[in-house]
Tab-separated table of C-alpha atoms in Angstrom:
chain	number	residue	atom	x	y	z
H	1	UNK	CA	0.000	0.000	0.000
H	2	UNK	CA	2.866	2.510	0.883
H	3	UNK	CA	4.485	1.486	-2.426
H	4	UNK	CA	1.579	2.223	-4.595
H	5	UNK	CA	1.122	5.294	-2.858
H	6	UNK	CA	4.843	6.846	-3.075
H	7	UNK	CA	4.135	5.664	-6.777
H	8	UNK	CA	1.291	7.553	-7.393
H	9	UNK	CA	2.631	10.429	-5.750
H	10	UNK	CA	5.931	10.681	-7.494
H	11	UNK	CA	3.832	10.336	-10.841
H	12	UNK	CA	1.732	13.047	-9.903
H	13	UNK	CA	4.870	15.316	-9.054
H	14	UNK	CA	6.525	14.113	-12.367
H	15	UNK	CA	3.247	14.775	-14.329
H	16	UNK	CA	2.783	18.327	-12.582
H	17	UNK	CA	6.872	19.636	-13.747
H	18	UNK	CA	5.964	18.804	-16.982
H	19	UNK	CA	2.380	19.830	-17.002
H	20	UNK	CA	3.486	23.293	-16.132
H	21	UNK	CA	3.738	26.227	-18.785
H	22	UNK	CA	7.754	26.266	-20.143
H	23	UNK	CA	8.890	29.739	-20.790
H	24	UNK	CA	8.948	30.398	-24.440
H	25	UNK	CA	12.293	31.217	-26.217
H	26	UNK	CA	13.738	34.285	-27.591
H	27	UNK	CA	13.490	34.304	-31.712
H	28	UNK	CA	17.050	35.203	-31.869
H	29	UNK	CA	17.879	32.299	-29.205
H	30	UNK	CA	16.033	29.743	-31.619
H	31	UNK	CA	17.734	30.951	-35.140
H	32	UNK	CA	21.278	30.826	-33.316
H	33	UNK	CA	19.986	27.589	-32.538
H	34	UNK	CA	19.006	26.371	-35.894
H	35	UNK	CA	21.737	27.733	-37.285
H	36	UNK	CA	24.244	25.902	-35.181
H	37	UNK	CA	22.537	23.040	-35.205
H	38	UNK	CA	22.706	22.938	-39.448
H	39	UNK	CA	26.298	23.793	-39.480
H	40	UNK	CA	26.385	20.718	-37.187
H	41	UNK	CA	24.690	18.222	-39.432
H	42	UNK	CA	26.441	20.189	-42.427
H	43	UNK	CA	29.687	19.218	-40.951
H	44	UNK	CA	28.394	15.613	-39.910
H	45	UNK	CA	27.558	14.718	-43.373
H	46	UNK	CA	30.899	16.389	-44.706
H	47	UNK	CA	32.951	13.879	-42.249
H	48	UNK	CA	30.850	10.847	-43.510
H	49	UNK	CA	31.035	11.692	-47.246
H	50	UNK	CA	35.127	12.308	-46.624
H	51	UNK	CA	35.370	9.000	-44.268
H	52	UNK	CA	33.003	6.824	-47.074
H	53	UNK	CA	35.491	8.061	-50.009
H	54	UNK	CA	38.312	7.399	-48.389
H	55	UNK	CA	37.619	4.395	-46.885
H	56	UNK	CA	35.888	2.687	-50.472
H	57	UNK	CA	38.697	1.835	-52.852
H	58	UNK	CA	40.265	0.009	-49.749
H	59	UNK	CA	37.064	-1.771	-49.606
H	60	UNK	CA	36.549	-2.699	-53.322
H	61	UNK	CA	40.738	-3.823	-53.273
H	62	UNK	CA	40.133	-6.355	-50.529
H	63	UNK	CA	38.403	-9.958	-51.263
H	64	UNK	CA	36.478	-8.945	-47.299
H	65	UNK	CA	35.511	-5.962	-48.942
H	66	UNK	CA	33.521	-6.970	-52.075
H	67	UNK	CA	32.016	-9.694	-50.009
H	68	UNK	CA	30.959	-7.639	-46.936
H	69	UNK	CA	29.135	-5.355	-50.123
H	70	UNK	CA	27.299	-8.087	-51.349
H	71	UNK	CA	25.811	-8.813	-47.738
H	72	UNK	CA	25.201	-4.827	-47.308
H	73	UNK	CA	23.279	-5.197	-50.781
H	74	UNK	CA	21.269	-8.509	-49.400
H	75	UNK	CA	19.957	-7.057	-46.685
H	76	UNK	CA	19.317	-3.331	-48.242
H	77	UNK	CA	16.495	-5.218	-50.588
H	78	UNK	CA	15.188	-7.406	-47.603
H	79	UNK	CA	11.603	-7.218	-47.085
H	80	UNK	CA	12.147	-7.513	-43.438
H	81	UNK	CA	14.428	-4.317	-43.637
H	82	UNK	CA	12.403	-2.073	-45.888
H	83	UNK	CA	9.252	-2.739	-43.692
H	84	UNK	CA	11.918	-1.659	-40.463
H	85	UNK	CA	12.895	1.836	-42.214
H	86	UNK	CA	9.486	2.376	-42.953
H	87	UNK	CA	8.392	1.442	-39.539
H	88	UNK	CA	11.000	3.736	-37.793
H	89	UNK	CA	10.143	6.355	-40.630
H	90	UNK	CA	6.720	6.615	-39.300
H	91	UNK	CA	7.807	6.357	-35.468
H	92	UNK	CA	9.835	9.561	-36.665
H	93	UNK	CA	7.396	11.651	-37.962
H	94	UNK	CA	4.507	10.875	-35.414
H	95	UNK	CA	7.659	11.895	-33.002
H	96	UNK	CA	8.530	14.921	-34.530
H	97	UNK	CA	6.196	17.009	-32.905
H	98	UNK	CA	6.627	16.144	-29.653
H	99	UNK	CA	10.213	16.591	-30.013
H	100	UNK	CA	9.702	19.823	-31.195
H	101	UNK	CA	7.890	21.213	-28.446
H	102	UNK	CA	10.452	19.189	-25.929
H	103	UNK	CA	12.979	21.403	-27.612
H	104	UNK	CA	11.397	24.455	-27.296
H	105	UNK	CA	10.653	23.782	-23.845
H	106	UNK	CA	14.542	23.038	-23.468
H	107	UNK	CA	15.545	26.561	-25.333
H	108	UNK	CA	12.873	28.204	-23.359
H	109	UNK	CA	13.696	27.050	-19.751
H	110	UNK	CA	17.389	27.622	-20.791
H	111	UNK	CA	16.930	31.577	-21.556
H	112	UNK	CA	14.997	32.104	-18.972
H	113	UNK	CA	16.984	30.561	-16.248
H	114	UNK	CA	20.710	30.160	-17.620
H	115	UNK	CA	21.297	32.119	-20.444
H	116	UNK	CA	21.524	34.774	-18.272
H	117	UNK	CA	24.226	33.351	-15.893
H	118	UNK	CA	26.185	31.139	-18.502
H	119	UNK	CA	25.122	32.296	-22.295
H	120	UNK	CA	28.073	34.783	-22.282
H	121	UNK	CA	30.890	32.035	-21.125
H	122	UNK	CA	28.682	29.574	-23.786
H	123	UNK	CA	28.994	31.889	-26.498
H	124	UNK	CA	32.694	32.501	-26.316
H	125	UNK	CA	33.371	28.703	-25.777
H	126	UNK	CA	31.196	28.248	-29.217
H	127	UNK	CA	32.968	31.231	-31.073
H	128	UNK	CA	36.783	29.679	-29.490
H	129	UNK	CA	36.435	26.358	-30.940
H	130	UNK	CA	34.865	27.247	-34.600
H	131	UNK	CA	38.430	27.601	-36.004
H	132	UNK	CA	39.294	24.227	-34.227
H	133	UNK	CA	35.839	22.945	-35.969
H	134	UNK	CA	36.923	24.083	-39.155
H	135	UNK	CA	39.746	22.701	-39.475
H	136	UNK	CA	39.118	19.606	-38.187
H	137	UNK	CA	35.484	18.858	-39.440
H	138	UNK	CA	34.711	21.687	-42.039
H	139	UNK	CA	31.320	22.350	-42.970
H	140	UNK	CA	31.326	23.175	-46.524
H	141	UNK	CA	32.934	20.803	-48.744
């Protein structure tokens, strides 16, 4: 009985933080945002693209190579797999929204309650370790 209760009470408290109205973000808070957040993926994708042509006529020169293609072939045009993509596909988009607002939520809650204690010392740290960035994952090809 005391279980279920301390249960039902910690749900309640959980339900009630989240329940509770987020303040919203600055504009200019979620464009910096955005914007870092595509240079990200930008340089991401640049890393994979440089790693994948690298990495590929090692790949087609070794007998492992051609073989482990062939299996990554296989199971690209198994039904099992295409019905898995489009599964997770779907889980995405249903999920988007909710991880929208959870992000907003995030942004807001951070400029109202940290930004102003730690967006200055953030903001430097971001601007001091482009150059390192750049050089080591650039993100234009």
């Amino acid at each position: 009985m005391k279980l279920t209760f301390a249960l039902i009470l910690a749900l309640q408290v959980s339900v009630c933080v989240w329940a509770q109205q987020w303040p919203e973000p600055d504009k200019e808070l979620v464009e910096k945002y955005e914007g870092l957040k595509a240079v990200f993926f930008k340089r991401l994708v640049n890393a994979w693209e440089k790693a994948k042509t690298s990495a590929q006529p090692m790949l087609e020169s070794s007998p492992t190579g051609g073989r482990a293609k062939e299996i990554f072939e296989e199971i690209k045009q198994s039904p099992r797999v295409e019905s898995a993509v489009k599964i997770i596909g779907g889980l995405a988009s249903e999920l988007e929204p909710v991880v929208d607002k959870a992000r907003l939520a995030l942004l807001g809650a951070y400029g109202h309650y940290l930004r102003p204690y730690i967006g200055e010392h953030l903001d430097k740290a971001i601007t001091n370790i482009k150059p390192v960035l750049d050089t080591v994952l650039p993100h234009e090809g």
